Short mmCIF file of C-alpha atoms in Angstrom, two decimals:
data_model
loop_
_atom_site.label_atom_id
_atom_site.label_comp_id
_atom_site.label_asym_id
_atom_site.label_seq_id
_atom_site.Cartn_x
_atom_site.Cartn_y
_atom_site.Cartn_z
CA UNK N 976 0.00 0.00 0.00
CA UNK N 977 1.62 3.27 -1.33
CA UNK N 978 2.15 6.35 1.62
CA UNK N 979 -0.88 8.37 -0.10
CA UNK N 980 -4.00 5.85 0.35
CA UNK N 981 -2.06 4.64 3.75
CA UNK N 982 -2.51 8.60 5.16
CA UNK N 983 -5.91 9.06 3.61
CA UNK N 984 -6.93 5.56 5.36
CA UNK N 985 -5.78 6.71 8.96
CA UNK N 986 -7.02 10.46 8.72
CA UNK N 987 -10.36 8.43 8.40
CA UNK N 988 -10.01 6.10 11.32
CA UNK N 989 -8.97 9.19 13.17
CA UNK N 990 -11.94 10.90 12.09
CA UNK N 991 -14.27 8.21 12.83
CA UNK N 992 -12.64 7.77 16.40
CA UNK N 993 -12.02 10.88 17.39
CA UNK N 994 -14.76 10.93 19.68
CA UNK N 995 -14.06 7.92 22.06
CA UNK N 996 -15.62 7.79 25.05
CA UNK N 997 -13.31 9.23 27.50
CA UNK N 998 -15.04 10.62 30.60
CA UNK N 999 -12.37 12.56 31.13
CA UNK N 1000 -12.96 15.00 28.45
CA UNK N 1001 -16.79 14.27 28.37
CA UNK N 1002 -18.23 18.06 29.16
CA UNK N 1003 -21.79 17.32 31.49
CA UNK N 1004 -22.65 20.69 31.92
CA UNK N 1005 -22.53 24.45 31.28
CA UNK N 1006 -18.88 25.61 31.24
CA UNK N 1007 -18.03 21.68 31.53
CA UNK N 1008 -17.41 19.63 34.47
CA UNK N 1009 -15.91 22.51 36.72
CA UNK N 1010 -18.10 25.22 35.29
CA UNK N 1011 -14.72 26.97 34.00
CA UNK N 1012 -14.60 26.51 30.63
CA UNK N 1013 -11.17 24.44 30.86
CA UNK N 1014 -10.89 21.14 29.23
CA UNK N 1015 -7.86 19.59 30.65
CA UNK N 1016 -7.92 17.72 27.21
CA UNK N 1017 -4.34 17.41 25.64
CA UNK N 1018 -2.78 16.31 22.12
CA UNK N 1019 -4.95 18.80 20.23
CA UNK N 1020 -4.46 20.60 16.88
CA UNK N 1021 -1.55 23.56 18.16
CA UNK N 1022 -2.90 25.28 14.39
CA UNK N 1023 -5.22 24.98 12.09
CA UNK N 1024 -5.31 24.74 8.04
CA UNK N 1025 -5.79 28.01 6.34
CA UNK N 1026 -9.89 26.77 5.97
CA UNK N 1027 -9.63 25.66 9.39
CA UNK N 1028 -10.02 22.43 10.99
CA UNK N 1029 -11.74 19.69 9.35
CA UNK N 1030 -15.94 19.57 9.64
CA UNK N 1031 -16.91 16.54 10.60
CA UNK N 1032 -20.82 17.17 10.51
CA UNK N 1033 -23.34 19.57 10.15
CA UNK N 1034 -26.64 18.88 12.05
CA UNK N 1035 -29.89 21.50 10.59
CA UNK N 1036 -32.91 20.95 12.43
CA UNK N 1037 -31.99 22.57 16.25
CA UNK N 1038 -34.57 25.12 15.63
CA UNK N 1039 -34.33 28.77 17.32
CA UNK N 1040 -32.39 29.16 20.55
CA UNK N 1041 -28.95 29.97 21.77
CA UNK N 1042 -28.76 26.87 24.05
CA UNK N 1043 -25.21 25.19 24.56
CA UNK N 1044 -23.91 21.57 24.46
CA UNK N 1045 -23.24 18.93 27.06
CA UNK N 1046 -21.04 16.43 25.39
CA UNK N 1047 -21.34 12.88 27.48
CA UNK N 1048 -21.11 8.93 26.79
CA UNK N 1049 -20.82 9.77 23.14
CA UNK N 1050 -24.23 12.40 22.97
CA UNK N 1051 -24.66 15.76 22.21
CA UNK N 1052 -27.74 16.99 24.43
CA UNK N 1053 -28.60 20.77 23.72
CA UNK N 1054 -32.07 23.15 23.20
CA UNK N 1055 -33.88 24.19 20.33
CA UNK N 1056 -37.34 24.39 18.78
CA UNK N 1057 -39.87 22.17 17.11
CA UNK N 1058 -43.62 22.49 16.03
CA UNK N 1059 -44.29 25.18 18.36
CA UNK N 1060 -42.55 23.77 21.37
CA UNK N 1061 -38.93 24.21 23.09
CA UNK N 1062 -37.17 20.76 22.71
CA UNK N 1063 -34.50 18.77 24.28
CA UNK N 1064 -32.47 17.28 22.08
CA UNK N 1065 -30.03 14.41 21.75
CA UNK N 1066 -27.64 13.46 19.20
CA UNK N 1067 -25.06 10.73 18.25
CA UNK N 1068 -21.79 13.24 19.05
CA UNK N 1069 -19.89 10.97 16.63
CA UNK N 1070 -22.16 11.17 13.61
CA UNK N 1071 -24.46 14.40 13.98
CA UNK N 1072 -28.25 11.94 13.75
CA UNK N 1073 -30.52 12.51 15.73
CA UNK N 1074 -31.47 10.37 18.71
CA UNK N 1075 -34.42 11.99 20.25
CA UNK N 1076 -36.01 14.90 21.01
CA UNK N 1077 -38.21 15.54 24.39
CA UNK N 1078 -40.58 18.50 24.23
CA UNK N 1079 -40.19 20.76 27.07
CA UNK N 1080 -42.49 24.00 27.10
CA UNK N 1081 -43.94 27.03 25.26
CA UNK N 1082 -41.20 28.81 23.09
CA UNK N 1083 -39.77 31.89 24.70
CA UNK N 1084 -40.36 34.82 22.46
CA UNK N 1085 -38.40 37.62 22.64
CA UNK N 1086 -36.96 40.42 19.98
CA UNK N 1087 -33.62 39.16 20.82
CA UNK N 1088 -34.44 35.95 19.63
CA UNK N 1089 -37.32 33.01 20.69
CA UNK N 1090 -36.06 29.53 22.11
CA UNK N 1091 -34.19 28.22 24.84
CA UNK N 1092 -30.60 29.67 26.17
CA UNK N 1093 -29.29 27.42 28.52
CA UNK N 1094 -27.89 24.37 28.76
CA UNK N 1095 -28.50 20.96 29.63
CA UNK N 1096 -26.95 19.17 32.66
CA UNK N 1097 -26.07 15.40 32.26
CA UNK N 1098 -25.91 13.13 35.54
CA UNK N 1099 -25.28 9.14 35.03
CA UNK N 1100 -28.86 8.28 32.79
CA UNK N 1101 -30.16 11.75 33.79
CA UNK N 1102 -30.54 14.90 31.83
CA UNK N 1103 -32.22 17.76 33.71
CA UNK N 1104 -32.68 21.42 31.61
CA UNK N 1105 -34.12 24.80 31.98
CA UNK N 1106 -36.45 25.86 29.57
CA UNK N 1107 -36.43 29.74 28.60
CA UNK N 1108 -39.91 30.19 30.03
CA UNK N 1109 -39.08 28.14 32.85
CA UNK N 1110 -40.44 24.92 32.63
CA UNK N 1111 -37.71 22.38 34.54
CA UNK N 1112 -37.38 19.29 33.09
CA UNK N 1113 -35.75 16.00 34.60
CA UNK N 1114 -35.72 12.75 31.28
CA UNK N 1115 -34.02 9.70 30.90
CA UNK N 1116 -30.49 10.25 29.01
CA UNK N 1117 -31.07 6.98 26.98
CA UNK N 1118 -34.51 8.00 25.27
CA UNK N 1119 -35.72 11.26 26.72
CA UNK N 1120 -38.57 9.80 28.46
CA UNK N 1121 -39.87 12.18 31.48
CA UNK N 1122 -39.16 12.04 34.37
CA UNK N 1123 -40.17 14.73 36.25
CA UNK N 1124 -41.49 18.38 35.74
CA UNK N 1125 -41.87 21.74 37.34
CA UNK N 1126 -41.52 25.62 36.71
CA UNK N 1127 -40.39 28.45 38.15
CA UNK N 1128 -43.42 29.94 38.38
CA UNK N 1129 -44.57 26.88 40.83
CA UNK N 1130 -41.16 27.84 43.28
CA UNK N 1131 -42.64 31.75 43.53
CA UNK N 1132 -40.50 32.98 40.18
CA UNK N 1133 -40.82 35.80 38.04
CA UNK N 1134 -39.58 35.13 34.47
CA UNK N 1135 -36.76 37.96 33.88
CA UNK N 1136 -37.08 39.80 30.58
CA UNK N 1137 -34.90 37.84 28.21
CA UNK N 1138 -35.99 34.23 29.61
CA UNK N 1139 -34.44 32.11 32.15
CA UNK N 1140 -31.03 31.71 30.69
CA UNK N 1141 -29.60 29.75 33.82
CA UNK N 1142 -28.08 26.11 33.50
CA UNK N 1143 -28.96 24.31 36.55
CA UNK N 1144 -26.43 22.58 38.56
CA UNK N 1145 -27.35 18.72 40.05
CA UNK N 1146 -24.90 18.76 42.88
CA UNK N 1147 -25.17 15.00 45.28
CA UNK N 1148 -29.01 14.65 45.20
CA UNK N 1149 -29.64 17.97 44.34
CA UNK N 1150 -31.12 19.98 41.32
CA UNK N 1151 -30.18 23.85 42.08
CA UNK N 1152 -32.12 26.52 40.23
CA UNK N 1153 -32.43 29.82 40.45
CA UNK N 1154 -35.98 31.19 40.45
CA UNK N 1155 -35.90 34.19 42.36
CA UNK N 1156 -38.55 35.67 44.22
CA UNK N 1157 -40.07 36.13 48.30
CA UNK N 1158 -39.99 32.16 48.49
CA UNK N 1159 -36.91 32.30 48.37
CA UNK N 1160 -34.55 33.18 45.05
CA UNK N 1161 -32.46 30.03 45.30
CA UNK N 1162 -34.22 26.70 45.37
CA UNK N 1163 -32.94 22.98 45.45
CA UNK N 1164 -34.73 19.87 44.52
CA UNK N 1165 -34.67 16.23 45.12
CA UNK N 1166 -33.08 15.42 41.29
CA UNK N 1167 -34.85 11.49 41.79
CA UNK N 1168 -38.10 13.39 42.36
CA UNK N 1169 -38.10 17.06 42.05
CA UNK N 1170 -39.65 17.08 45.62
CA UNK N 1171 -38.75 20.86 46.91
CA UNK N 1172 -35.51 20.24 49.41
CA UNK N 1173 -35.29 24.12 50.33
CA UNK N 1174 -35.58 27.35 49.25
CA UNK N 1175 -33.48 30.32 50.47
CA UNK N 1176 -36.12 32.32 52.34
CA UNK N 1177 -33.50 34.88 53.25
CA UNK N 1178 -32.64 35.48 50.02
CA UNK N 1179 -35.39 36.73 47.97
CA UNK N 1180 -34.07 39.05 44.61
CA UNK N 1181 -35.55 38.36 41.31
CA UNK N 1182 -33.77 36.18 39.13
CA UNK N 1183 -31.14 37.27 36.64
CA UNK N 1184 -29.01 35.54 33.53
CA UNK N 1185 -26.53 33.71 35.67
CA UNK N 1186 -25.52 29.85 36.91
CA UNK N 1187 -24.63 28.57 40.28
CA UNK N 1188 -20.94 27.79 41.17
CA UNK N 1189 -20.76 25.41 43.66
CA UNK N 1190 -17.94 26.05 46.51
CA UNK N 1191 -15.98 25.47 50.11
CA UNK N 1192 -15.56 27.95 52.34
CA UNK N 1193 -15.08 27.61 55.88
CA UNK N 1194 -15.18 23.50 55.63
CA UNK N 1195 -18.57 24.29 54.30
CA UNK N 1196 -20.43 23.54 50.72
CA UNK N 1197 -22.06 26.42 49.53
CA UNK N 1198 -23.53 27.65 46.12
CA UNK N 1199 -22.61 30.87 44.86
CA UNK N 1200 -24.71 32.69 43.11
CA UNK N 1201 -25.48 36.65 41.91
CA UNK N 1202 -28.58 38.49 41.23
CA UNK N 1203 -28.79 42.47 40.14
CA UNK N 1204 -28.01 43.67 43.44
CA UNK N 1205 -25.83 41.01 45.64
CA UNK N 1206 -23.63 38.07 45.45
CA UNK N 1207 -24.72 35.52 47.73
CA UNK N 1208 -23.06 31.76 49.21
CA UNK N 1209 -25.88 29.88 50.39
CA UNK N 1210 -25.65 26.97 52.36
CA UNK N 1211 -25.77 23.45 50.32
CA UNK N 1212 -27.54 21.85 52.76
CA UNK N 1213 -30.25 24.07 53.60
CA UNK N 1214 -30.10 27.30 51.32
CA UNK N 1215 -29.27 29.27 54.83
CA UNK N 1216 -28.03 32.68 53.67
CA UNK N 1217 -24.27 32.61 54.45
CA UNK N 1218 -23.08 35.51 53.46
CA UNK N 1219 -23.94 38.84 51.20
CA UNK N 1220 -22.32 41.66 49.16
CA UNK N 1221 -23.99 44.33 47.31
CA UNK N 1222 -23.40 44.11 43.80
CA UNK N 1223 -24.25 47.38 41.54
CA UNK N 1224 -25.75 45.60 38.57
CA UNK N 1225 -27.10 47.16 35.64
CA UNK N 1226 -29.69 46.26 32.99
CA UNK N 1227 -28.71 42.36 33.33
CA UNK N 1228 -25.80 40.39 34.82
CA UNK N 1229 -24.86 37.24 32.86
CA UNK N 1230 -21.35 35.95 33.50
CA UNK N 1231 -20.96 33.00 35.82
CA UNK N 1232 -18.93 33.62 38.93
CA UNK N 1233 -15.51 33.03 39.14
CA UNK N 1234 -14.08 30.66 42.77
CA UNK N 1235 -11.07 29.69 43.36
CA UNK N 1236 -10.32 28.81 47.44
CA UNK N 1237 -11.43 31.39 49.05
CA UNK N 1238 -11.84 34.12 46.63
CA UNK N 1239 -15.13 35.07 44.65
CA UNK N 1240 -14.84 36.79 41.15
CA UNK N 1241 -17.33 38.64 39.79
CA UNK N 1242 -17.76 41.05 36.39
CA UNK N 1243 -20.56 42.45 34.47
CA UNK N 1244 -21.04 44.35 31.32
CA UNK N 1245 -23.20 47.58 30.54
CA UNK N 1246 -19.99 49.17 32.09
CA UNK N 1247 -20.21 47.77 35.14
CA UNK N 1248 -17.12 46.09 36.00
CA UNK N 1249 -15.44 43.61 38.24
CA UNK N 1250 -15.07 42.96 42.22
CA UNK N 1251 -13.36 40.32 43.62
CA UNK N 1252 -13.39 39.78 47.38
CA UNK N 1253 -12.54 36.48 50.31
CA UNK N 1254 -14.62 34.71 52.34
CA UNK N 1255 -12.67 34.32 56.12
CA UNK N 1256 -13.80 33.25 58.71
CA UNK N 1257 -17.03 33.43 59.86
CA UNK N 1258 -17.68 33.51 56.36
CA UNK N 1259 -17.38 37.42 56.28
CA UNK N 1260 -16.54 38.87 52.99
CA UNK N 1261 -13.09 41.02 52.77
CA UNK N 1262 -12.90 43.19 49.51
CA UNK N 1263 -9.73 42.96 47.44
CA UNK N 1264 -9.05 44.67 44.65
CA UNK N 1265 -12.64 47.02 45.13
CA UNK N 1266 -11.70 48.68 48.57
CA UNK N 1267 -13.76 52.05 47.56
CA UNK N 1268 -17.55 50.73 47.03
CA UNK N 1269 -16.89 50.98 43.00
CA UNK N 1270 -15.98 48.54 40.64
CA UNK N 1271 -13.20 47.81 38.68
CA UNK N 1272 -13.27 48.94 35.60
CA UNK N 1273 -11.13 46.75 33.68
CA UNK N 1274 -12.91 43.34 32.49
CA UNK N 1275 -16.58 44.78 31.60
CA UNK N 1276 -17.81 41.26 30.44
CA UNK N 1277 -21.25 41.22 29.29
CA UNK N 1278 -22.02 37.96 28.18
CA UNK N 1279 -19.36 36.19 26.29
CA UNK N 1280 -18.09 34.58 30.16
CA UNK N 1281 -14.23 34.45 31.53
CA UNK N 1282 -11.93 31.85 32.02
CA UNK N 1283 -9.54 32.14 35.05
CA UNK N 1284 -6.22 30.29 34.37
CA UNK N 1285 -3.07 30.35 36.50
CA UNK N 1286 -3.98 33.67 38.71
CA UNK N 1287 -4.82 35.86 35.30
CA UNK N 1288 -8.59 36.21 34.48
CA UNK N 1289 -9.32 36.03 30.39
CA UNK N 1290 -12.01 37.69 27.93
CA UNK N 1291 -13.82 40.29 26.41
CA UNK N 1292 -14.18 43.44 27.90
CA UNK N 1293 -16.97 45.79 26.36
CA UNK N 1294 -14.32 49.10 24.96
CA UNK N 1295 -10.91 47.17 26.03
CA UNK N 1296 -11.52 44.26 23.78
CA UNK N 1297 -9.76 40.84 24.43
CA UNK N 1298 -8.54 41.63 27.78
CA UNK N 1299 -6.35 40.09 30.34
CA UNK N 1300 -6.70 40.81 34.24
CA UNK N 1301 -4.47 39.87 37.26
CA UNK N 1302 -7.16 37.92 39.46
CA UNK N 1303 -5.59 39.03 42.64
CA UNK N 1304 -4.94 42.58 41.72
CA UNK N 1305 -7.64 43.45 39.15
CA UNK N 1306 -4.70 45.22 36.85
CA UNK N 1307 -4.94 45.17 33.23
CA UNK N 1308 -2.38 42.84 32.24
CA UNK N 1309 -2.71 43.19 28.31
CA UNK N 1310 -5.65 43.58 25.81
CA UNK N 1311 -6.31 43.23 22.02
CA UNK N 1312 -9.29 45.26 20.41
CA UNK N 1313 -8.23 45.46 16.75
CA UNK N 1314 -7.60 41.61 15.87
CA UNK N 1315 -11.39 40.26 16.64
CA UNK N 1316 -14.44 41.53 17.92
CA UNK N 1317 -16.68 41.20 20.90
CA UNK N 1318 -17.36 36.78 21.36
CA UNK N 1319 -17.25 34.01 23.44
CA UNK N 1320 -14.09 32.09 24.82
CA UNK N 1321 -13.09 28.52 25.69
CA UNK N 1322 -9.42 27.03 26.53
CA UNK N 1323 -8.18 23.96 25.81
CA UNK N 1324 -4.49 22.62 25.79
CA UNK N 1325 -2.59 25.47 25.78
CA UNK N 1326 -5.07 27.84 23.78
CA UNK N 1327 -8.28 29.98 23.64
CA UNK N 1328 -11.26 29.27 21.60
CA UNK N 1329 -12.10 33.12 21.08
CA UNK N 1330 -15.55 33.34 18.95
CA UNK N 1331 -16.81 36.37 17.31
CA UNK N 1332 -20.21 36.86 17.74
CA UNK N 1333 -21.30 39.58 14.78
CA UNK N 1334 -18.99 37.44 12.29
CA UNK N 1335 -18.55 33.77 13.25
CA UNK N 1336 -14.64 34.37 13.23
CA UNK N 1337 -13.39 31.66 15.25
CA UNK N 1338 -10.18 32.45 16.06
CA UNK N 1339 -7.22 29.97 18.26
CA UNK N 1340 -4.60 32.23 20.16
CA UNK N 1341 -1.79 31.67 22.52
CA UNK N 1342 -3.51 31.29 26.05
CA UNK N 1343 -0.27 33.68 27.80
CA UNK N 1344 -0.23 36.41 29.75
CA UNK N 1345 1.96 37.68 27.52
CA UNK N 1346 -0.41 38.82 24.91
CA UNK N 1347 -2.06 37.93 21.92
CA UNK N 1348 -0.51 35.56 20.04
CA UNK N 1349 -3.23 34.32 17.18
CA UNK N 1350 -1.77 31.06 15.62
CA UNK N 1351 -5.40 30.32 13.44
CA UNK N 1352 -8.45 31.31 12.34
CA UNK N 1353 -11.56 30.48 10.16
CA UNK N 1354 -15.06 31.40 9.62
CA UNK N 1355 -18.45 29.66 10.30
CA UNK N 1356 -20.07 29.18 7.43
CA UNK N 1357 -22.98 28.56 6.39
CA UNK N 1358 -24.81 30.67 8.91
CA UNK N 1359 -28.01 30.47 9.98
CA UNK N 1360 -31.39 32.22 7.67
CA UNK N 1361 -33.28 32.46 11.20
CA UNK N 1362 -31.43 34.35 13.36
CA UNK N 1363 -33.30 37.65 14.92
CA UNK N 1364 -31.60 40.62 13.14
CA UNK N 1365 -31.01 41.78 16.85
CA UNK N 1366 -29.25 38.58 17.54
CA UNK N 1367 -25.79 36.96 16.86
CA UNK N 1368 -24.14 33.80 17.54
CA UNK N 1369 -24.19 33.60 21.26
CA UNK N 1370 -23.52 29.40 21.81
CA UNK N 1371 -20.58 29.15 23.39
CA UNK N 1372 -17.66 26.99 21.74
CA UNK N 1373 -17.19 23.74 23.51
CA UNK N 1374 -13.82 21.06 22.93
CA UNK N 1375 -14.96 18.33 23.90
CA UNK N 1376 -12.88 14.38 23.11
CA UNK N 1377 -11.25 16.13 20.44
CA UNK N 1378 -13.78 17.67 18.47
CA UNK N 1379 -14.97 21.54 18.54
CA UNK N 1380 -19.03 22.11 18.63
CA UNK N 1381 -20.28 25.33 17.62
CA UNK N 1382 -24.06 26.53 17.03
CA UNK N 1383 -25.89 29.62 14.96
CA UNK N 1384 -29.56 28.81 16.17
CA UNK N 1385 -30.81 25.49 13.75
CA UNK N 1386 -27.27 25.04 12.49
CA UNK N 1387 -24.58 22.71 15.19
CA UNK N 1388 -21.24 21.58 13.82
CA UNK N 1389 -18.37 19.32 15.07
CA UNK N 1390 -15.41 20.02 13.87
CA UNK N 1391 -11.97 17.63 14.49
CA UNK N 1392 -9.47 19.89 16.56
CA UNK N 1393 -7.40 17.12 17.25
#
């Protein structure tokens, strides 16, 4: 067998097997299996060709939405729409068919764009997801058959003005959600059931665009969340109030809070800024890098989310561009404005994932705090035809057992990055 067929013969087998199951690099939930957007996958492509990396399906019928993907067991579970109806939907992550679909609620409409925008959360044969009106859903990961139902309306809610956006976290025997509202803003369920467990009746703002981070502080588990006015830890095991600082929100918060030991991360866009403060003892909050009552003014991230790697804090900043921070300081380490526009980010094995949202520019750079160092880049095409002229493409990029998923509303791709 000459060298040519040979090559052509193993590019296939790699392509074909690309995906194995490796629950190490499966991604289960929003921001994957830490809620940081870090794979700690390794071997992957360190470039691209000039057309990018190789497409190794194209999937059509996801309907409206700007849900993301859990990638687990060798599915694809995300949110779309379907004969007037948010669905859940499953496909073969290998191949791009469809497995199933599970209907879910009444299809968010809103001028931003209708459907769904979170994501689905996979745990063992469950899949539990947030519908943007609402509805909670709990269905079997093997056929979509339901399980279990509720809404936020039922746990006191008030639907916020884009949708429910949040992607709820199943933590032990817990489903957390975040409906907001005087039963209490914070609310965990029995995941078997959906039996209420607690709500946190001393916590009571309206909900906003955000997802629980789980956390330890004090020898104790407690969820961190934020609404428009605070940042709260509530207690795991029986949504006590723990702790509470005043956050000066603006029109919406959206990025997911940053933990690492003791210290909580926070930024917002609409040029709000970032504060970062630690939880000591007595789990009172000491401010860090906000001492005066303001914000910081360097990472104004509005909903494209940040990645914290090493102690340096990575993303878009609304009028610095692609921006690095110094998590313990809150400096400006370096930023980028003229090279791509306002997006999404992802890292994976050495690299960010940076995707333009008015474009589809996908673009793979350096992940340093040294600066930007671009080593590829490529286009999405096609694009979606049913996209809101208000909207753009807002899926996050996920890397996932060496492929790349990205989504413009009925259009997912998987793309071999490895």
């Amino acid at each position: 067998m000459n060298k040519i067929p040979l090559l052509l013969a193993l590019g296939a087998l790699c392509a074909s097997t690309a995906y194995a199951d490796n629950a190490a690099f499966d991604w289960p939930q929003f921001r994957g299996p830490n809620r940081d957007d870090i794979s700690k996958e390794t071997g992957l492509l360190p470039q691209w060709p000039a057309e990018g990396p190789k497409k190794i399906w194209s999937y059509t019928q996801a309907g409206q939405g700007y849900s993301g993907f859990a990638v687990v067991a060798g599915h694809l579970y995300t949110m779309g729409t379907r004969d007037g109806a948010e669905i859940l939907i499953c496909l073969d992550a290998a191949k791009g068919t469809e497995v199933w679909t599970a209907k879910l609620g009444p299809i968010l409409e809103n001028k931003w764009g209708d459907g769904p925008r979170g994501t689905p959360t996979v745990d063992g044969d469950r899949v539990y997801t947030l519908g943007g009106d609402g509805t909670l859903v709990a269905v079997q990961a093997k056929d979509g058959k339901e399980l279990w139902r509720t809404t936020m309306d039922a746990l006191g809610g008030k639907r916020p003005g884009w949708g429910y956006t949040e992607s709820v976290l199943v933590d032990g025997n817990q489903v957390v959600c975040t409906p907001g509202g005087s039963k209490g803003a914070m609310a965990a369920l029995d995941k078997m059931t959906g039996k209420v467990l607690w709500q946190s009746t001393a916590w009571t703002d309206g909900a906003q665009y955000s997802s629980i981070v789980p956390a330890q502080f004090n020898g104790q588990k407690q969820y961190v969340q934020r609404s428009m006015t605070n940042i709260v830890g509530i207690a795991a095991k029986d949504g006590a109030l723990q702790w509470q600082v005043p956050y000066p929100g603006k029109t919406a918060t959206i990025p997911t809070p940053i933990v690492k030991g003791n210290q909580v991360y926070v930024t917002s866009g609409y040029g709000v800024g970032s504060i970062s403060f630690t939880i000591e003892s007595g789990n009172t909050p000491k401010m860090l890098f906000d001492e005066t009552g303001g914000t910081n003014k360097v990472m104004k991230n509005h909903h494209g989310g940040v990645i914290l790697l090493g102690d340096k804090i990575y993303g878009y900043s609304d009028g610095l561009g692609w921006t690095c921070q110094d998590f313990k300081t809150g400096a400006l380490v370096w930023n980028e404005k003229a090279k791509l526009g306002k997006g999404a980010i992802a890292y994976a094995d050495g690299h960010f994932y940076c995707l333009e949202e008015g474009s589809g520019n996908v673009v793979l750079i350096d992940a340093s705090p040294t600066g930007w160092t671009e080593k590829s880049r490529f286009k999405l095409d096609p694009q979606t035809t049913i996209r809101s002229p208000q909207g753009h493409i807002w899926t996050h990029p996920v890397i996932s057992n060496g492929r790349m998923y990205l989504r413009d509303q009925d259009l997912i791709f998987s793309y071999a990055v490895k």
